[in-house]
Short mmCIF file of C-alpha atoms in Angstrom, two decimals:
data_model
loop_
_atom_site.label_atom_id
_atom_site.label_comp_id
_atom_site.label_asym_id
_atom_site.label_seq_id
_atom_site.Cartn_x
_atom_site.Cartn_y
_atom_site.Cartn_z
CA UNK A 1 71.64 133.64 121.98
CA UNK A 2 75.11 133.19 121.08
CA UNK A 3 75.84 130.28 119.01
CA UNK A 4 79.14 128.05 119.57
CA UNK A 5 81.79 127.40 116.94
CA UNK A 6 82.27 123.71 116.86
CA UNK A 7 86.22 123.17 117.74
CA UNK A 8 87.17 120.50 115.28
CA UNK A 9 89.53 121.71 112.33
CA UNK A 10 88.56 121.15 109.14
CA UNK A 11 90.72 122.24 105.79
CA UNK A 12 89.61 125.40 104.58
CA UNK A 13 90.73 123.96 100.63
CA UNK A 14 88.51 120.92 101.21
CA UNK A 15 85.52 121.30 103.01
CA UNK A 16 82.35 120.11 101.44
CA UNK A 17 79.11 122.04 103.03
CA UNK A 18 76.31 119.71 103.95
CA UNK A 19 72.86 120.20 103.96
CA UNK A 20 71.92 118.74 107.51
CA UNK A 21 69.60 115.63 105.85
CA UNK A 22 68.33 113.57 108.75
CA UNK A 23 70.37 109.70 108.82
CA UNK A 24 67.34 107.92 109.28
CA UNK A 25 67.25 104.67 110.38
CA UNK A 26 65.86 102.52 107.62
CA UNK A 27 68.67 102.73 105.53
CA UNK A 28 70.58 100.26 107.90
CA UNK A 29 67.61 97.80 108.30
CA UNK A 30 65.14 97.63 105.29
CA UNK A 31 65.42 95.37 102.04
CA UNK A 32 64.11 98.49 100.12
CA UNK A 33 67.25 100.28 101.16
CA UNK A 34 69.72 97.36 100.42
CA UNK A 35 67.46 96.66 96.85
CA UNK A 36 68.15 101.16 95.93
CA UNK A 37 72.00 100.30 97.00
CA UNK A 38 72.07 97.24 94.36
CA UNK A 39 70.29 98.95 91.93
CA UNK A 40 72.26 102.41 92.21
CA UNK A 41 75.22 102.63 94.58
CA UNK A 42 77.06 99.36 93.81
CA UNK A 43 77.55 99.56 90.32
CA UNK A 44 78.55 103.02 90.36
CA UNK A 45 82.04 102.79 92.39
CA UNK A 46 85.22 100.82 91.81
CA UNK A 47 85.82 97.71 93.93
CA UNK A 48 89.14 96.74 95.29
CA UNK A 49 89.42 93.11 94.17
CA UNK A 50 92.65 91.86 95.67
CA UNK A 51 96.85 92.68 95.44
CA UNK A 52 98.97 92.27 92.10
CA UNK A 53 100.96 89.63 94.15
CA UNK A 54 98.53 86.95 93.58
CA UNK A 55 98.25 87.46 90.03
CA UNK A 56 101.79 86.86 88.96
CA UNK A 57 101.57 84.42 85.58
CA UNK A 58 99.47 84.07 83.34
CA UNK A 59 96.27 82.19 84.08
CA UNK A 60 96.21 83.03 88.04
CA UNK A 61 92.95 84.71 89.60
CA UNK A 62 91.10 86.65 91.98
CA UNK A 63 87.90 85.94 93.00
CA UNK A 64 85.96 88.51 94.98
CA UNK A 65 82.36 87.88 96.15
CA UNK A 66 80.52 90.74 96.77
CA UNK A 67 76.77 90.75 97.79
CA UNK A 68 75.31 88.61 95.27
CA UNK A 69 77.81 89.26 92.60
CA UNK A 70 81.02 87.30 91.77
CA UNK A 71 84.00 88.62 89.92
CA UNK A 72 86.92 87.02 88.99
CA UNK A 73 90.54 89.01 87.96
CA UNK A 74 92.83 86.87 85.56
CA UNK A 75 96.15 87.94 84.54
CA UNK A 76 96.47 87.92 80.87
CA UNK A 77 99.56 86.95 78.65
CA UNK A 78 100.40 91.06 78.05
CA UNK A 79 100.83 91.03 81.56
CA UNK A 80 97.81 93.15 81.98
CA UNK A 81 94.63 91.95 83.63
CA UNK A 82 90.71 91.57 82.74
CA UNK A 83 87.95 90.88 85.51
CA UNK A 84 84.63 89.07 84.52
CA UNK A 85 82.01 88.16 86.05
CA UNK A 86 81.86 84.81 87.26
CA UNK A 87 79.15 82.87 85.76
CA UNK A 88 79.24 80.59 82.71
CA UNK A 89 77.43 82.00 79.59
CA UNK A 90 75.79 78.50 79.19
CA UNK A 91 73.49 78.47 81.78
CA UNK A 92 74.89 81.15 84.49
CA UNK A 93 76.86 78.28 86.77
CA UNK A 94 79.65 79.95 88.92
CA UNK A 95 82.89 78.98 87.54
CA UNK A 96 85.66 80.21 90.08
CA UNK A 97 84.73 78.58 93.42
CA UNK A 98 87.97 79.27 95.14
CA UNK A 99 89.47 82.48 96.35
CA UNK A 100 92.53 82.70 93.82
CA UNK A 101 94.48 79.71 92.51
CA UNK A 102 95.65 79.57 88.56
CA UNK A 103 94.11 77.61 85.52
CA UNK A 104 95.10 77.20 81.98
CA UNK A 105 91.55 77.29 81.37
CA UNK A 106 88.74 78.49 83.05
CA UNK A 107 86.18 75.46 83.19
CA UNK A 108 82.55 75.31 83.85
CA UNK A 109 81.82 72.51 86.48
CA UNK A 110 78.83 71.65 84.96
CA UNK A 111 79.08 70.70 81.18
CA UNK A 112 82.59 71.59 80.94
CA UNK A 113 82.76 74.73 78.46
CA UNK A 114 86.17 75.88 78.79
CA UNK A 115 87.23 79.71 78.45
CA UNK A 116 91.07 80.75 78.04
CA UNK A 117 92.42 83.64 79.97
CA UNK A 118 91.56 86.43 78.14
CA UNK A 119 87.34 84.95 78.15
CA UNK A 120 86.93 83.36 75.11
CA UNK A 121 84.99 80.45 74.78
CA UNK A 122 87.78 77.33 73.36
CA UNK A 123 85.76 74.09 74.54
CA UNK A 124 82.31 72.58 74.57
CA UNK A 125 80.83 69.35 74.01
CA UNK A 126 78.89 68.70 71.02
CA UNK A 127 80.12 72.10 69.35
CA UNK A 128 78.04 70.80 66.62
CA UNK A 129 74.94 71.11 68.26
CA UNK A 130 74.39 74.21 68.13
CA UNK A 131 71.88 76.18 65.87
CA UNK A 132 74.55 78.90 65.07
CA UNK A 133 77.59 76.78 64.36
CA UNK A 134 80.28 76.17 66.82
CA UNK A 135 80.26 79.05 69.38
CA UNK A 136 84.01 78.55 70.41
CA UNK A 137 85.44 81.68 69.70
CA UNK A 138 82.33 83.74 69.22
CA UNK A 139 81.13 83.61 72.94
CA UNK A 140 82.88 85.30 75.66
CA UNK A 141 82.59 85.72 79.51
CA UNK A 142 81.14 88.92 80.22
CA UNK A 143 84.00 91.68 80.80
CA UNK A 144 84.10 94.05 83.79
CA UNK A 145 86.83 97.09 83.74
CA UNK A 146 89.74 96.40 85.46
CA UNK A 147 92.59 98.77 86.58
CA UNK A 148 95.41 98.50 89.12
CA UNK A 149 97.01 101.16 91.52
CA UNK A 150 99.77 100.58 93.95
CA UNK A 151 99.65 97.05 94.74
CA UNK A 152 96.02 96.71 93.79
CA UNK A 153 93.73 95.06 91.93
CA UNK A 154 90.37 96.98 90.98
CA UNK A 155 87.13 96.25 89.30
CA UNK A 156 83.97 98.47 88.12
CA UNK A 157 80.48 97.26 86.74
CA UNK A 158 79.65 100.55 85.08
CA UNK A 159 81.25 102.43 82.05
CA UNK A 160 79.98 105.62 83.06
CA UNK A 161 82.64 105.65 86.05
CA UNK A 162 85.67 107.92 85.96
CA UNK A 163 88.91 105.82 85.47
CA UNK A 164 90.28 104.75 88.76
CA UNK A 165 92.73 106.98 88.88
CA UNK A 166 90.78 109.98 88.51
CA UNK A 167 88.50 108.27 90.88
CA UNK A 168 90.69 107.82 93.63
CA UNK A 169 91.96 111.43 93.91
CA UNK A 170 93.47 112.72 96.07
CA UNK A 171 94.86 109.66 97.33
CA UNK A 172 96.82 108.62 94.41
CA UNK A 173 99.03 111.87 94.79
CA UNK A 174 98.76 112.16 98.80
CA UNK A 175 100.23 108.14 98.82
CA UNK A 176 102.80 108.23 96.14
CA UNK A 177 105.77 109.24 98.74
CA UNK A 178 105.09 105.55 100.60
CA UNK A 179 106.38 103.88 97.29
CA UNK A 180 103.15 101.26 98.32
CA UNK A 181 104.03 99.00 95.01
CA UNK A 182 105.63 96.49 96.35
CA UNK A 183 104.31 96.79 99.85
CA UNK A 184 103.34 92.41 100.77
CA UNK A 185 100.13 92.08 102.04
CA UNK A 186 100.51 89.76 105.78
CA UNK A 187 97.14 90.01 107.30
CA UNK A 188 94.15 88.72 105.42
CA UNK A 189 91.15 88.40 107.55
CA UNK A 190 87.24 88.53 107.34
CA UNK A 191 84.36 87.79 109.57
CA UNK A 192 80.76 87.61 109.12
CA UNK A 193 78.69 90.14 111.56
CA UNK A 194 75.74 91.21 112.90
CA UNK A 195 74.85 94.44 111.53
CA UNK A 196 74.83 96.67 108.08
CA UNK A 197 78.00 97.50 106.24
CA UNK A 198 77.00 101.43 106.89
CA UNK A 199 77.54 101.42 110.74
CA UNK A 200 80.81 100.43 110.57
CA UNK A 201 81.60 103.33 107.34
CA UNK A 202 79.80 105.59 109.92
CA UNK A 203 83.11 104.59 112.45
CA UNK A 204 85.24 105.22 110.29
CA UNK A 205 84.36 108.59 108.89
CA UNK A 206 84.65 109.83 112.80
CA UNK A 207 87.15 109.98 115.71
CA UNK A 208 84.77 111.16 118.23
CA UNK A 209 84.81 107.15 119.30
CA UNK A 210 88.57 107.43 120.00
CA UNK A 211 88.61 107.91 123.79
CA UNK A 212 85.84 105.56 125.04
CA UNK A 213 86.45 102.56 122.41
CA UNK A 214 90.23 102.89 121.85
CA UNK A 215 91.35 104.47 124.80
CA UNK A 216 95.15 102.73 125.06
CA UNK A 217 95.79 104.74 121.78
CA UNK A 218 95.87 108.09 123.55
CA UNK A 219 99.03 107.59 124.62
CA UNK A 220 100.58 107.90 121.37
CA UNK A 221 98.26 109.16 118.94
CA UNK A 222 96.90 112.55 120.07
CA UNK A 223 93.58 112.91 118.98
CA UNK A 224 92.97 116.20 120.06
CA UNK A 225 90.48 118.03 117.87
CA UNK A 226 92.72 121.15 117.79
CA UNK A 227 95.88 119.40 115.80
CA UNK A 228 93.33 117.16 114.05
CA UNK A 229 92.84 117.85 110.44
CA UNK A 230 89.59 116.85 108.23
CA UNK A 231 89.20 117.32 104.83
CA UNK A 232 86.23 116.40 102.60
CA UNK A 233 85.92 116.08 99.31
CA UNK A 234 83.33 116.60 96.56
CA UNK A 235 83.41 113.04 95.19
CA UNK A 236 82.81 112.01 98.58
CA UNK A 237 85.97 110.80 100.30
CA UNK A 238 87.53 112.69 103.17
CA UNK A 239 90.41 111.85 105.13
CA UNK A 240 92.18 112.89 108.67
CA UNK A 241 95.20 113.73 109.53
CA UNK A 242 95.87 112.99 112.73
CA UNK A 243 99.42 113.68 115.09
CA UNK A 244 101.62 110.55 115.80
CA UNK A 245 103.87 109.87 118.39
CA UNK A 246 102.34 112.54 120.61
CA UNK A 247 99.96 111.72 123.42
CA UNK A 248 96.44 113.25 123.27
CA UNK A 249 95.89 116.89 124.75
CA UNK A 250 92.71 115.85 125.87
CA UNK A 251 94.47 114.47 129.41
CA UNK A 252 98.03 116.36 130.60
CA UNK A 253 100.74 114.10 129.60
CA UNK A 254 103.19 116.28 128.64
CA UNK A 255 104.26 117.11 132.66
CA UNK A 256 105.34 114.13 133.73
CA UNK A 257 106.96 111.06 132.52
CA UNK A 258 106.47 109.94 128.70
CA UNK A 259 103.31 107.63 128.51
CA UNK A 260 103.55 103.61 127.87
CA UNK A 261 103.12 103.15 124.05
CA UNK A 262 105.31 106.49 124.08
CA UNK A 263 107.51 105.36 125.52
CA UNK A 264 108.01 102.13 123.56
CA UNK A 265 107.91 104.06 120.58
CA UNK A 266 110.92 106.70 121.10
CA UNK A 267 113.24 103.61 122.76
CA UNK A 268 112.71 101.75 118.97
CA UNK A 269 114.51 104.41 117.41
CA UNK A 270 117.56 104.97 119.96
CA UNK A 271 115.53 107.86 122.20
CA UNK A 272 115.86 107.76 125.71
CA UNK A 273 112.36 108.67 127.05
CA UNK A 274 113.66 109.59 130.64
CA UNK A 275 115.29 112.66 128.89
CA UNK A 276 111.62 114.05 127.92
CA UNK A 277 110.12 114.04 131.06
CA UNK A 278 107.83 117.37 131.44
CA UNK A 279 108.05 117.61 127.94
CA UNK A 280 106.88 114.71 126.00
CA UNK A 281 105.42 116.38 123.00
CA UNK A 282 108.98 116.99 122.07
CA UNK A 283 109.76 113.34 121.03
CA UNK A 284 108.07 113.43 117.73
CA UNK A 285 110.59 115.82 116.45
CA UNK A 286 112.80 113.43 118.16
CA UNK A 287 111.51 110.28 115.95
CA UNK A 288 111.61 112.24 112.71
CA UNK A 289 115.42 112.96 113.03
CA UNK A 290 116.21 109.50 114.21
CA UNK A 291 114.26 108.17 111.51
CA UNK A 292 115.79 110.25 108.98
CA UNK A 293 119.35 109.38 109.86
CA UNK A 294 118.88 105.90 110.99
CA UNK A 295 116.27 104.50 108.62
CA UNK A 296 117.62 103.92 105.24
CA UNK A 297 120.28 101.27 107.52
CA UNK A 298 117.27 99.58 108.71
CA UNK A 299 115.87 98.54 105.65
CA UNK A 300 113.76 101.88 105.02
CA UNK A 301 113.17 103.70 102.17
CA UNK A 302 111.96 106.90 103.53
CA UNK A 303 113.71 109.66 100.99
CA UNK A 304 110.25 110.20 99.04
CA UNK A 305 107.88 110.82 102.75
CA UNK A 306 107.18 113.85 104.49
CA UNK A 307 108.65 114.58 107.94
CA UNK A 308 104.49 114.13 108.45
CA UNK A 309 103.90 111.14 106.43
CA UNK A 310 107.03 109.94 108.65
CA UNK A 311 105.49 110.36 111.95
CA UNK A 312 101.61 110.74 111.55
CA UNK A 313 98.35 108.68 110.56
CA UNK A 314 96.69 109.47 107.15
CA UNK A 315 93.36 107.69 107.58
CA UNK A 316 91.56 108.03 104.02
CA UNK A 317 88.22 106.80 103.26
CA UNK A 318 86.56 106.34 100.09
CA UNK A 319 83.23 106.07 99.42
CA UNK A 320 81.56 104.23 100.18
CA UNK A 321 82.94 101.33 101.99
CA UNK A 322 87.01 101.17 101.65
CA UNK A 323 89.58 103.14 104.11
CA UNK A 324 93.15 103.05 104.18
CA UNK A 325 95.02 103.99 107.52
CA UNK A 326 98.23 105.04 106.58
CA UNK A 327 101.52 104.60 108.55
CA UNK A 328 105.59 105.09 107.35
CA UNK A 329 105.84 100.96 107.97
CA UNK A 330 102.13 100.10 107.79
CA UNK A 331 98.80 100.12 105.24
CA UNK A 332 95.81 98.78 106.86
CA UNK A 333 93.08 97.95 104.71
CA UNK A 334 89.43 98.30 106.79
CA UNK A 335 86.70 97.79 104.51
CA UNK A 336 82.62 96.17 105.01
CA UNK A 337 80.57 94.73 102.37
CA UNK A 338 76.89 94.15 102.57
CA UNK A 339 75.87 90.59 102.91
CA UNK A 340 74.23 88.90 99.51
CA UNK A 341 70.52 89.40 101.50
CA UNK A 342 70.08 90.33 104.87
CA UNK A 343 70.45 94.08 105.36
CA UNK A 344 71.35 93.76 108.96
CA UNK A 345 74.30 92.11 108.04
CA UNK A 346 77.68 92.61 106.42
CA UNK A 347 81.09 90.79 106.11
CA UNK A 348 84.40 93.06 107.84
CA UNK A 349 87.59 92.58 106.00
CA UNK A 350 91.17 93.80 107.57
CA UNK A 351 93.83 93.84 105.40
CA UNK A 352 97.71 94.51 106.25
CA UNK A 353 100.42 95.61 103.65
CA UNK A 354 104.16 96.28 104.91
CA UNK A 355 107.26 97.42 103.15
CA UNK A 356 110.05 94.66 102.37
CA UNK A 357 112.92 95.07 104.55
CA UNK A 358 115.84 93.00 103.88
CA UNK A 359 116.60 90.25 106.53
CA UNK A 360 113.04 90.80 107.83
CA UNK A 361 111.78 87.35 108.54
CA UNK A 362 108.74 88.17 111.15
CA UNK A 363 106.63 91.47 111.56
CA UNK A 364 104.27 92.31 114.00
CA UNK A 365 100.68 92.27 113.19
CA UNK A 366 97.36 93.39 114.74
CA UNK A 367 96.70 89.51 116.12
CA UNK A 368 100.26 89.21 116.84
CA UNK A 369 103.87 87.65 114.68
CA UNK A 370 103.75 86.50 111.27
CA UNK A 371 105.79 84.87 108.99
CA UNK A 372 106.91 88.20 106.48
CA UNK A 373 105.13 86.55 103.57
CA UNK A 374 102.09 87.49 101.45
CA UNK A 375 99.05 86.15 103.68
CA UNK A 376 100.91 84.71 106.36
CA UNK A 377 97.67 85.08 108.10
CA UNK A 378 94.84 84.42 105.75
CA UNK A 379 91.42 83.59 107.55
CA UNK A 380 87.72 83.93 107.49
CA UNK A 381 85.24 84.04 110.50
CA UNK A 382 82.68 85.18 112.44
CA UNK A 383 82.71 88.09 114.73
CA UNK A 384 81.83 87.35 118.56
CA UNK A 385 83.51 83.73 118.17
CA UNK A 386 86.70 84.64 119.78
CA UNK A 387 89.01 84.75 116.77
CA UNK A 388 90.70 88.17 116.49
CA UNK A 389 90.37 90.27 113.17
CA UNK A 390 92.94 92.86 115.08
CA UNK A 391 93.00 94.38 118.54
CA UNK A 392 91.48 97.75 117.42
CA UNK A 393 89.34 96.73 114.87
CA UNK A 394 87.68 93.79 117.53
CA UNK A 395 86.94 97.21 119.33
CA UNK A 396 85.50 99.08 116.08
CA UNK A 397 83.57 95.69 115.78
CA UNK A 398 81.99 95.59 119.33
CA UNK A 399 79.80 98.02 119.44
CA UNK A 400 78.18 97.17 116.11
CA UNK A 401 75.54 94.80 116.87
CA UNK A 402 74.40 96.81 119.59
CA UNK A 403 73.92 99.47 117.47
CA UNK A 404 72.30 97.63 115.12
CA UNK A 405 69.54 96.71 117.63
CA UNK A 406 69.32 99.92 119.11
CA UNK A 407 68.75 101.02 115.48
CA UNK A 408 65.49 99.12 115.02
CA UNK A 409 64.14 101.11 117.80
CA UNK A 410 60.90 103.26 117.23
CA UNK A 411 62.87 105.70 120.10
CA UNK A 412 65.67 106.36 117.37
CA UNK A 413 64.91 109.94 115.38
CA UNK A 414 67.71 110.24 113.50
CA UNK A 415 71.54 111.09 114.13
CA UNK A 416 72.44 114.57 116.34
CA UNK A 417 76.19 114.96 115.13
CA UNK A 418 78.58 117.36 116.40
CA UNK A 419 80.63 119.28 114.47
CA UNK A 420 83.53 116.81 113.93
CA UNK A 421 81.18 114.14 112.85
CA UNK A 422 80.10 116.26 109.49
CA UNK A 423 81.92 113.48 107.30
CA UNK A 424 79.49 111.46 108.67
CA UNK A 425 76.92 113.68 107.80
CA UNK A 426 78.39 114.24 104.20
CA UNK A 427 78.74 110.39 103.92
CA UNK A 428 75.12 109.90 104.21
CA UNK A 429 73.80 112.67 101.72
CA UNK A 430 76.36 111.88 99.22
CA UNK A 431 74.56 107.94 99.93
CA UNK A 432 71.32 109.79 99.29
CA UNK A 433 71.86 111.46 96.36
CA UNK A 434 73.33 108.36 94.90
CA UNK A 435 70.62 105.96 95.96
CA UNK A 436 67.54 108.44 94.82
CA UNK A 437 69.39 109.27 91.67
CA UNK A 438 70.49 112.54 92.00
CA UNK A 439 74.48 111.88 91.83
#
């Protein structure tokens, strides 16, 4: 019998082998799987907390709920920042009950200890009463670590954890030419939906879903598994690089007249797409040149990108629950959290950063014009109520719950992947080996 070569490309430098472990279906519906991701995946992996840009004095903060956690980011008088968590050494009260503001003090709602900045306890009533003297300036809020990258804020709850940087490679090299520092988040937007935080990871670590759930993008991204390229690596992210500006070669658009989207695309940069009829594919060279000759009197600052980076989508995922999709003028943040206690449940969040351009008031965004401001759009709701979280992502979105029920089936096996759904595959081992203790 001969035995077919799967067709999708993956990076002979990074290409993690997998082991073929069946992706069985209580890990996306069983409190014992949500209790072994508390106890041993959580902890284990840095959280993005938030953007610099709210954190510019001293005393502002970031609060970031995750699951049944809480931790709050504080800039500090150094200019550096510490994260805690966010519960009063008293008698565990939250403190922080709004999403970011900025306080002198942080105060307990309760009995009204009062911490400064940096955690110390500097308040409480009665400091007298207490069997150990006054405990102002002996207690302190319990510290997480805290780093930054780019415009980023992140937070760990284990010391054992490589530093972030070292954690995030190979992104922190593969993003530097963007220059993402002082990229202004727009979009800010989060709903509440009906299924585990894993089936939406699963999306995102395949492409496979391209032509039947985002169809309309074929016309300009060509998600052919020929010019795709995977990569995987061993601390469990991968990536994809996938063609821009180039319709698919799954359908022949390259005969006849350039494809809407296409189209739109080559005119925004002085092309005239009637000139690349019959040969379509040509007009990402086209945009390249243009943008290298035109860009830098737009407002661009392209000098440090790749003619690929300038052209192309770099969607990176890292484990377990945070991908960037990478664009010249875009970073969209797509990221799912599990809810505090129902495993079939998890909260989406869709963040997008763009570059300042001078004299740019308005930019487009995935639920249409915004003010050019950091979170011009800034909302929280729940999925299947009719508010948009972003054209494409409502798409990612729609098939969840119906996989989610489907999943609950007693007809359901286990996954049967093909070949370029191994980072799927990978994602889920890594998940076991990290869950059961053995990585």
């Amino acid at each position: 019998m001969t035995v077919e070569q799967p067709i999708s490309r993956y990076s002979p430098e990074f290409d993690v082998p997998v082991r073929g472990d069946t992706i069985t279906a209580d890990r996306y519906i069983t409190r014992e799987w949500m209790e072994l991701e508390n106890r041993h995946l959580w902890p284990k992996v840095w959280h993005l907390g938030g953007v610099l840009a709210e954190l510019e004095e001293e005393g502002d903060f970031i609060r970031h709920n995750f699951g049944k956690e809480s931790v709050i980011m504080v800039r500090q008088a150094d200019g550096g920042v510490k994260a805690f968590y966010n519960t009063c050494p008293h008698r565990g009260n939250r403190l922080i009950l709004g999403d970011s503001g900025s306080t002198p003090r942080i105060t307990c709602g309760y009995h009204g200890w009062q911490f400064d900045p940096d955690g110390t306890l500097v308040h409480v009533q009665d400091p007298d009463d207490f069997a150990g003297g006054n405990p102002c300036g002996k207690v302190t809020l319990s510290e997480l670590r805290c780093d930054t990258w780019g415009p980023f804020v992140f937070w760990c709850m284990d010391d054992d954890v490589a530093p972030l940087h070292e954690w995030l490679w190979p992104f922190t090299d593969r993003l530097a030419g963007y220059k993402l520092e002082n990229w202004v988040r727009v979009l800010n937007v989060s709903a509440d939906c009906d299924f585990n935080w894993k089936i939406i990871r699963d999306n995102f670590n395949e492409s496979y879903h391209l032509p039947t759930i985002h169809p309309e993008l074929a016309t300009f991204i060509n998600d052919g598994l020929p010019t795709t390229l995977f990569e995987m690596y061993e601390n469990g992210h991968n990536s994809m690089w996938m063609i821009g500006h180039q319709a698919t070669s799954r359908k022949d658009y390259v005969s006849g007249d350039v494809p809407p989207g296409l189209y739109e695309a080559a005119e925004a940069w002085g092309i005239d797409p009637k000139e690349y009829r019959g040969r379509t594919a040509d007009i990402r060279e086209a945009v390249i040149k243009a943008k290298r000759e035109k860009g830098a009197e737009r407002g661009y600052d392209y000098s440090t990108m790749t003619d690929q980076q300038l052209v192309d989508y770099f969607h990176c995922t890292l484990f377990p629950n945070l991908t960037l999709t990478m664009s010249p003028e875009q970073c969209q943040i797509l990221r799912t959290e599990p809810h505090p206690t129902d495993p079939e449940k998890c909260v989406f969040q869709h963040w997008c950063l763009y570059p300042p351009v001078k004299g740019m008031d308005t930019i487009e965004t995935p639920v249409g014009p915004a003010p050019f401001r950091l979170d011009a759009i800034h909302r929280h709701s729940t999925y299947g109520d009719g508010v948009s979280v972003g054209f494409v992502a409502d798409q990612d979105l729609s098939i969840g719950t119906t996989q989610q029920q489907g999943l609950n089936s007693r007809g359901f096996k286990g996954c049967i992947l093909p070949g370029q759904e191994k980072r799927v595959q990978r994602f889920h081992e890594k998940l076991n080996d990290m869950v059961h203790g053995n990585g």
